[in-house]
Short mmCIF file of C-alpha atoms and ligand atoms in Angstrom, two decimals:
data_model
loop_
_atom_site.label_atom_id
_atom_site.label_comp_id
_atom_site.label_asym_id
_atom_site.label_seq_id
_atom_site.Cartn_x
_atom_site.Cartn_y
_atom_site.Cartn_z
CA MET L 25 -9.29 29.80 -49.40
CA THR L 26 -12.30 28.63 -47.45
CA GLU L 27 -12.02 27.13 -43.98
CA SER L 28 -13.15 23.77 -45.26
CA SER L 29 -10.41 23.58 -47.86
CA THR L 30 -7.63 24.29 -45.29
CA ALA L 31 -8.99 22.01 -42.54
CA ARG L 32 -7.22 18.67 -42.55
CA GLN L 33 -9.41 15.64 -42.41
CA ASN L 34 -9.84 13.93 -39.07
CA GLU L 35 -7.24 16.17 -37.36
CA ARG L 36 -8.00 18.59 -34.54
CA ALA L 37 -6.92 22.18 -35.20
CA LEU L 38 -4.84 23.89 -32.48
CA GLU L 39 -6.84 26.69 -30.86
CA GLU L 40 -5.43 30.24 -31.08
CA GLY L 41 -4.91 30.39 -27.33
CA ILE L 42 -2.77 27.29 -26.98
CA HIS L 43 0.74 28.16 -25.67
CA THR L 44 3.31 26.98 -28.17
CA ASP L 45 6.28 29.17 -27.26
CA LEU L 46 7.32 27.64 -23.94
CA ARG L 47 10.84 29.07 -23.66
CA GLU L 48 11.58 30.00 -19.99
CA LYS L 49 8.16 28.60 -19.01
CA MET L 50 7.26 25.74 -16.78
CA THR L 51 6.23 22.81 -18.93
CA TYR L 52 4.66 19.42 -18.40
CA GLY L 53 8.03 17.70 -18.68
CA SER L 54 9.92 20.11 -16.45
CA TYR L 55 7.25 20.16 -13.72
CA LEU L 56 7.09 16.37 -13.58
CA GLN L 57 10.84 15.90 -14.06
CA LEU L 58 10.08 13.43 -16.81
CA ASP L 59 13.71 13.34 -17.92
CA ARG L 60 14.62 11.83 -14.52
CA LEU L 61 11.54 9.65 -14.24
CA LEU L 62 11.82 8.17 -17.73
CA SER L 63 15.55 7.55 -17.56
CA ALA L 64 15.16 5.38 -14.47
CA GLN L 65 14.22 2.19 -16.33
CA GLU L 66 17.46 0.34 -16.93
CA PRO L 67 17.09 -3.35 -17.70
CA VAL L 68 20.00 -5.41 -16.35
CA SER L 69 19.55 -8.43 -18.64
CA ASP L 70 22.24 -8.73 -21.31
CA PRO L 71 21.24 -8.98 -24.08
CA GLU L 72 18.28 -6.90 -22.96
CA HIS L 73 15.12 -8.98 -22.60
CA HIS L 74 11.99 -7.45 -24.12
CA ASP L 75 9.85 -8.17 -21.04
CA GLU L 76 12.17 -6.73 -18.41
CA LEU L 77 10.73 -3.26 -19.06
CA LEU L 78 7.28 -4.52 -18.05
CA PHE L 79 8.81 -5.99 -14.88
CA ILE L 80 10.56 -2.73 -13.97
CA ILE L 81 7.59 -0.50 -14.70
CA GLN L 82 5.20 -2.72 -12.74
CA HIS L 83 7.47 -2.32 -9.71
CA GLN L 84 8.17 1.36 -10.18
CA THR L 85 4.50 2.30 -10.55
CA THR L 86 3.75 0.26 -7.43
CA GLU L 87 6.48 2.14 -5.53
CA LEU L 88 5.07 5.50 -6.70
CA TRP L 89 1.60 4.58 -5.46
CA LEU L 90 3.09 3.24 -2.22
CA LYS L 91 4.74 6.62 -1.74
CA LEU L 92 1.31 8.22 -1.85
CA VAL L 93 -0.18 5.55 0.42
CA VAL L 94 2.49 6.28 3.06
CA HIS L 95 1.85 10.02 2.69
CA GLU L 96 -1.92 9.60 3.13
CA LEU L 97 -1.64 7.15 6.03
CA LEU L 98 0.72 9.48 7.90
CA ALA L 99 -1.77 12.31 7.39
CA ALA L 100 -4.66 10.08 8.49
CA ARG L 101 -2.77 9.09 11.63
CA ASP L 102 -2.04 12.76 12.51
CA LEU L 103 -5.73 13.58 12.08
CA ILE L 104 -6.79 10.71 14.34
CA VAL L 105 -4.30 11.98 16.96
CA ALA L 106 -6.06 15.36 16.66
CA ASP L 107 -9.47 13.63 17.09
CA GLN L 108 -10.49 14.64 13.59
CA LEU L 109 -11.93 11.38 12.31
CA GLN L 110 -13.93 12.83 9.42
CA PRO L 111 -10.92 14.28 7.53
CA ALA L 112 -8.93 11.14 8.38
CA LEU L 113 -11.59 9.09 6.60
CA LYS L 114 -11.06 11.19 3.48
CA ARG L 115 -7.39 10.13 3.42
CA ILE L 116 -8.33 6.51 3.98
CA ALA L 117 -10.87 6.65 1.13
CA ARG L 118 -8.04 7.68 -1.21
CA VAL L 119 -5.81 4.88 0.03
CA LYS L 120 -8.60 2.38 -0.67
CA HIS L 121 -8.77 3.50 -4.31
CA ILE L 122 -4.99 3.21 -4.68
CA GLN L 123 -5.12 -0.29 -3.22
CA ARG L 124 -7.74 -1.27 -5.82
CA THR L 125 -5.55 0.09 -8.60
CA LEU L 126 -2.56 -1.85 -7.27
CA THR L 127 -4.55 -5.06 -6.99
CA GLU L 128 -5.96 -4.64 -10.50
CA GLN L 129 -2.45 -3.97 -11.82
CA TRP L 130 -1.44 -7.60 -11.20
CA SER L 131 -3.26 -8.51 -14.40
CA VAL L 132 -0.65 -6.59 -16.42
CA LEU L 133 2.21 -8.58 -14.90
CA ALA L 134 0.26 -11.81 -15.32
CA THR L 135 0.85 -11.45 -19.09
CA LEU L 136 4.47 -12.40 -18.33
CA THR L 137 4.78 -16.14 -18.93
CA PRO L 138 7.03 -18.48 -16.91
CA SER L 139 9.20 -18.99 -19.98
CA GLU L 140 9.69 -15.25 -20.52
CA TYR L 141 10.47 -14.55 -16.86
CA ALA L 142 12.91 -17.47 -16.68
CA GLU L 143 14.91 -15.78 -19.43
CA PHE L 144 15.88 -12.82 -17.23
CA ARG L 145 15.21 -13.99 -13.64
CA ASP L 146 18.88 -14.84 -13.03
CA SER L 147 19.83 -11.22 -13.81
CA LEU L 148 17.83 -10.12 -10.73
CA GLY L 149 20.33 -11.78 -8.38
CA SER L 150 19.18 -11.65 -4.76
CA SER L 151 16.97 -8.59 -5.21
CA SER L 152 13.35 -9.12 -4.13
CA GLY L 153 10.18 -7.22 -3.29
CA PHE L 154 10.89 -8.35 0.26
CA GLN L 155 13.37 -5.48 0.27
CA SER L 156 10.73 -2.81 -0.51
CA TRP L 157 10.97 -0.37 2.39
CA GLN L 158 7.82 1.50 1.39
CA TYR L 159 5.81 -1.74 1.45
CA ARG L 160 7.17 -2.43 4.94
CA ALA L 161 6.35 1.16 5.94
CA VAL L 162 2.71 0.60 4.98
CA GLU L 163 2.64 -2.66 6.96
CA PHE L 164 4.12 -0.89 10.00
CA LEU L 165 1.70 2.04 9.71
CA LEU L 166 -1.22 -0.39 9.71
CA GLY L 167 0.23 -2.24 12.71
CA ASN L 168 1.98 -5.32 11.32
CA LYS L 169 5.16 -4.49 13.23
CA ASN L 170 8.11 -6.84 12.98
CA SER L 171 11.57 -5.61 13.97
CA ARG L 172 13.21 -8.54 12.13
CA MET L 173 12.15 -6.94 8.85
CA LEU L 174 14.66 -4.15 9.44
CA THR L 175 17.71 -6.35 8.99
CA VAL L 176 17.49 -6.39 5.18
CA PHE L 177 17.75 -2.58 5.12
CA GLU L 178 21.11 -2.32 6.85
CA THR L 179 22.81 -1.50 3.53
CA GLU L 180 20.25 1.30 2.92
CA PRO L 181 20.67 3.64 5.92
CA GLU L 182 17.96 6.13 4.94
CA SER L 183 15.29 3.43 4.43
CA HIS L 184 16.45 1.76 7.65
CA ARG L 185 16.16 5.04 9.57
CA GLN L 186 12.64 5.73 8.32
CA LEU L 187 11.45 2.20 9.09
CA ALA L 188 13.07 2.25 12.54
CA GLU L 189 11.20 5.49 13.22
CA LEU L 190 7.86 3.99 12.13
CA LEU L 191 8.54 0.87 14.20
CA GLU L 192 8.84 3.06 17.31
CA GLN L 193 5.70 5.04 16.56
CA PRO L 194 2.10 3.98 17.25
CA SER L 195 0.27 2.57 14.22
CA ILE L 196 -2.99 3.99 12.84
CA TYR L 197 -4.83 1.31 14.85
CA ASP L 198 -2.96 2.23 18.06
CA GLU L 199 -3.98 5.85 17.52
CA PHE L 200 -7.58 4.89 16.74
CA ILE L 201 -7.72 2.91 20.00
CA ARG L 202 -6.30 5.91 21.91
CA HIS L 203 -8.93 8.11 20.26
CA LEU L 204 -11.66 5.72 21.45
CA ALA L 205 -10.32 5.98 25.00
CA ARG L 206 -10.36 9.81 24.81
CA GLN L 207 -13.98 9.63 23.63
CA GLY L 208 -14.87 7.74 26.77
CA HIS L 209 -15.00 4.16 25.44
CA PRO L 210 -13.84 1.62 28.06
CA VAL L 211 -10.60 0.67 26.27
CA PRO L 212 -8.41 -1.74 28.30
CA GLN L 213 -5.47 0.14 29.86
CA GLU L 214 -3.13 -2.63 28.67
CA LEU L 215 -3.74 -1.60 25.08
CA LEU L 216 -2.98 2.04 25.80
CA GLU L 217 0.34 1.09 27.38
CA ARG L 218 1.36 -1.68 25.00
CA ASP L 219 4.81 -1.89 23.40
CA VAL L 220 4.01 -0.38 20.00
CA ARG L 221 7.15 -1.91 18.48
CA ARG L 222 5.41 -5.30 18.55
CA ALA L 223 2.54 -6.53 16.40
CA HIS L 224 -0.87 -5.89 17.93
CA THR L 225 -2.64 -9.04 19.13
CA SER L 226 -6.35 -9.47 19.72
CA HIS L 227 -7.77 -8.26 23.04
CA GLU L 228 -11.18 -9.40 24.26
CA GLY L 229 -11.75 -6.05 26.01
CA LEU L 230 -11.50 -4.19 22.71
CA VAL L 231 -13.96 -6.61 21.07
CA GLU L 232 -16.41 -5.54 23.78
CA VAL L 233 -15.81 -1.87 22.97
CA PHE L 234 -16.58 -2.59 19.31
CA ARG L 235 -19.60 -4.70 20.25
CA ALA L 236 -21.10 -1.66 21.98
CA VAL L 237 -20.44 0.42 18.85
CA TYR L 238 -21.86 -2.16 16.42
CA GLU L 239 -24.92 -2.83 18.57
CA ASN L 240 -25.77 0.84 18.57
CA PRO L 241 -24.41 2.42 15.40
CA GLU L 242 -26.62 5.54 15.53
CA GLU L 243 -25.04 6.60 18.80
CA HIS L 244 -21.47 6.07 17.59
CA TRP L 245 -21.84 6.80 13.90
CA LEU L 246 -18.40 8.27 13.16
CA VAL L 247 -16.55 5.56 15.08
CA TYR L 248 -18.77 2.92 13.46
CA GLU L 249 -18.01 4.31 10.00
CA SER L 250 -14.27 4.48 10.80
CA CYS L 251 -14.28 0.84 11.91
CA GLU L 252 -15.81 -0.18 8.58
CA GLU L 253 -13.20 1.88 6.69
CA LEU L 254 -10.43 0.05 8.57
CA VAL L 255 -12.03 -3.28 7.68
CA ASP L 256 -12.00 -2.18 4.02
CA LEU L 257 -8.30 -1.26 4.29
CA GLU L 258 -7.42 -4.69 5.66
CA GLU L 259 -9.60 -6.45 3.12
CA ASN L 260 -7.94 -4.55 0.24
CA PHE L 261 -4.50 -5.27 1.63
CA GLN L 262 -5.29 -8.99 1.75
CA LEU L 263 -6.57 -8.93 -1.81
CA TRP L 264 -3.25 -7.41 -2.94
CA ARG L 265 -1.32 -10.09 -1.03
CA TYR L 266 -3.50 -12.81 -2.54
CA ARG L 267 -3.10 -11.56 -6.12
CA HIS L 268 0.69 -11.29 -5.56
CA MET L 269 0.83 -14.87 -4.28
CA ARG L 270 -1.29 -16.17 -7.19
CA THR L 271 0.72 -14.20 -9.78
CA VAL L 272 3.93 -15.58 -8.30
CA LEU L 273 2.45 -19.09 -8.45
CA ARG L 274 1.61 -18.78 -12.14
CA ILE L 275 5.01 -17.32 -13.01
CA ILE L 276 7.51 -19.30 -10.87
CA GLY L 277 5.39 -22.11 -9.43
CA THR L 278 6.80 -23.16 -6.06
CA LYS L 279 10.43 -22.25 -6.73
CA GLN L 280 12.36 -20.54 -3.93
CA GLY L 281 12.34 -16.74 -4.03
CA THR L 282 15.28 -14.59 -5.06
CA GLY L 283 15.02 -13.05 -1.58
CA GLY L 284 15.87 -16.46 -0.10
CA SER L 285 12.42 -17.48 1.13
CA SER L 286 10.48 -20.65 0.26
CA GLY L 287 8.48 -18.57 -2.26
CA VAL L 288 4.72 -19.06 -2.53
CA GLY L 289 4.61 -20.89 0.83
CA PHE L 290 6.12 -17.83 2.51
CA LEU L 291 3.67 -15.49 0.78
CA GLN L 292 0.73 -17.71 1.79
CA LYS L 293 1.67 -17.31 5.45
CA ALA L 294 1.19 -13.56 5.15
CA LEU L 295 -2.49 -14.24 4.42
CA ASP L 296 -2.91 -15.40 8.03
CA LEU L 297 -1.78 -12.03 9.37
CA THR L 298 -4.38 -9.50 10.50
CA PHE L 299 -4.07 -5.79 11.27
CA PHE L 300 -7.34 -5.24 13.12
CA PRO L 301 -8.32 -8.59 14.68
CA GLU L 302 -11.00 -7.19 17.00
CA LEU L 303 -12.85 -5.62 14.07
CA PHE L 304 -13.27 -9.09 12.62
CA ALA L 305 -13.90 -10.79 15.97
CA VAL L 306 -16.78 -8.43 16.72
CA ARG L 307 -18.66 -9.80 13.70
CA THR L 308 -19.06 -13.14 15.41
CA GLU L 309 -20.65 -11.39 18.40
CA ILE L 310 -23.26 -9.29 16.60
CA GLY L 311 -26.84 -10.47 17.05
CA ARG L 312 -25.96 -13.12 19.60
C1 HEM N 419 7.34 -12.05 -11.53
C2 HEM N 419 6.82 -11.32 -10.56
C3 HEM N 419 7.08 -11.58 -9.12
C4 HEM N 419 7.55 -12.70 -8.50
C5 HEM N 419 7.93 -14.01 -9.13
C6 HEM N 419 7.61 -12.40 -7.10
C7 HEM N 419 8.03 -13.28 -6.14
C8 HEM N 419 8.16 -13.00 -4.81
C9 HEM N 419 8.63 -13.92 -3.81
C10 HEM N 419 9.03 -15.36 -4.08
C11 HEM N 419 8.63 -13.28 -2.64
C12 HEM N 419 9.09 -13.83 -1.28
C13 HEM N 419 10.42 -13.25 -0.92
C14 HEM N 419 11.55 -13.86 -1.73
O1 HEM N 419 12.07 -14.90 -1.33
O2 HEM N 419 11.88 -13.27 -2.78
C15 HEM N 419 8.16 -11.94 -2.88
C16 HEM N 419 8.01 -10.98 -1.90
C17 HEM N 419 7.52 -9.73 -2.14
N1 HEM N 419 7.23 -9.18 -3.37
FE1 HEM N 419 7.19 -10.14 -5.11
N2 HEM N 419 7.18 -11.12 -6.89
C18 HEM N 419 6.84 -10.59 -8.09
C19 HEM N 419 6.39 -9.31 -8.32
C20 HEM N 419 6.24 -8.34 -7.37
C21 HEM N 419 5.79 -7.01 -7.62
C22 HEM N 419 5.36 -6.42 -8.95
C23 HEM N 419 5.79 -6.35 -6.44
C24 HEM N 419 5.41 -4.93 -6.23
C25 HEM N 419 6.22 -4.07 -5.65
C26 HEM N 419 6.25 -7.28 -5.43
C27 HEM N 419 6.42 -7.01 -4.11
C28 HEM N 419 6.78 -7.90 -3.15
C29 HEM N 419 6.79 -7.62 -1.73
C30 HEM N 419 6.38 -6.32 -1.08
C31 HEM N 419 7.24 -8.77 -1.10
C32 HEM N 419 7.34 -9.00 0.42
C33 HEM N 419 6.03 -9.65 0.86
C34 HEM N 419 5.97 -10.04 2.30
O3 HEM N 419 6.86 -9.72 3.09
O4 HEM N 419 4.95 -10.68 2.66
N3 HEM N 419 6.51 -8.48 -6.04
N4 HEM N 419 7.87 -11.80 -4.19
N1 NFK N 420 11.28 -12.53 -5.75
C1 NFK N 420 11.16 -12.71 -7.19
C2 NFK N 420 11.96 -11.65 -7.89
C3 NFK N 420 11.15 -10.46 -7.90
O1 NFK N 420 9.98 -10.55 -8.09
C4 NFK N 420 11.74 -9.16 -7.72
C5 NFK N 420 13.07 -8.96 -8.04
C6 NFK N 420 13.61 -7.70 -7.94
C7 NFK N 420 12.83 -6.65 -7.52
C8 NFK N 420 11.51 -6.87 -7.20
C9 NFK N 420 10.95 -8.14 -7.29
N2 NFK N 420 9.65 -8.30 -7.00
C10 NFK N 420 9.03 -9.00 -6.04
O2 NFK N 420 9.51 -9.80 -5.27
C11 NFK N 420 11.60 -14.12 -7.61
O3 NFK N 420 11.87 -14.92 -6.75
O4 NFK N 420 11.61 -14.38 -8.81
#
């Protein structure tokens, strides 16, 4: 028989070299523990609602990406502590791409209509994204510290422990400011000795440090570039918050949240928060 008579139309032939006997071998499924991963989607609605799977997967994929964001931000912070800004920027660049993916992902959930969601919302009880410890970990790492956020994790000791640890530790911004001081920038002493368990608030002295950097970028190129990367991180974070708030608005209007908050009004207030206030304040000063 000729090759052409055995070849099946519009089907790719397996190449000789492709491993087909995978007994005792590491496989795709075993390496990625797909049996565990894919058995972790258990809708609670009864009878099961078709759209609850979308809801679960949207959250689970977000949590997986948040796991990587935490991992990269911890690495970036360690590198800043070691005065290695360039490799830290590499970690931050990755985080920025993940943030874009997460923001874009809201469009998938936006296909859930208010009517569909209302059919299984009651099954969610008092569970809420407000109880995402990884989300809170990212906020803490970027400097939005708030010890009151820990209270909802008292029934989850391991999450509580990790968040309490991050609350006590300096944020990426705290470490960046310390790095600037080590490089000889005139950073106000107050900022170097601040209580890192509290949210950072804007300091005029730090705006002046950044003014010097932004007025002479060539002399401070790496710091200048790092400042702009931090601005991107904050901007991306705000875009995620905004898309969340708008998605919530289109799905539940201004109903109260399952977490007990006022809902959209509460989410809107988060848009007034800022991680790196001086990096925005300095923009007003440039060219004056
Ligand atoms: C139908 C979709 C969703 C609705 C209606 C919704 C609604 C809400 C509401 C009302 C809150 C305020 C807290 C409360 O009272 O519950 C909240 C908080 C939160 N949600 Fe969602 N959400 C949705 C999807 C998501 C998804 C997919 C994520 C991704 C993990 C998420 C993550 C969060 C986080 C992290 C908070 C805390 C925000 C903060 O503290 O500022 N939500 N959500
Ligand atoms: N807070 C949402 C419920 C919700 O979205 C949710 C429920 C359980 C687990 C994660 C959730 N996502 C974000 O808040 C609501 O009020 O409908």
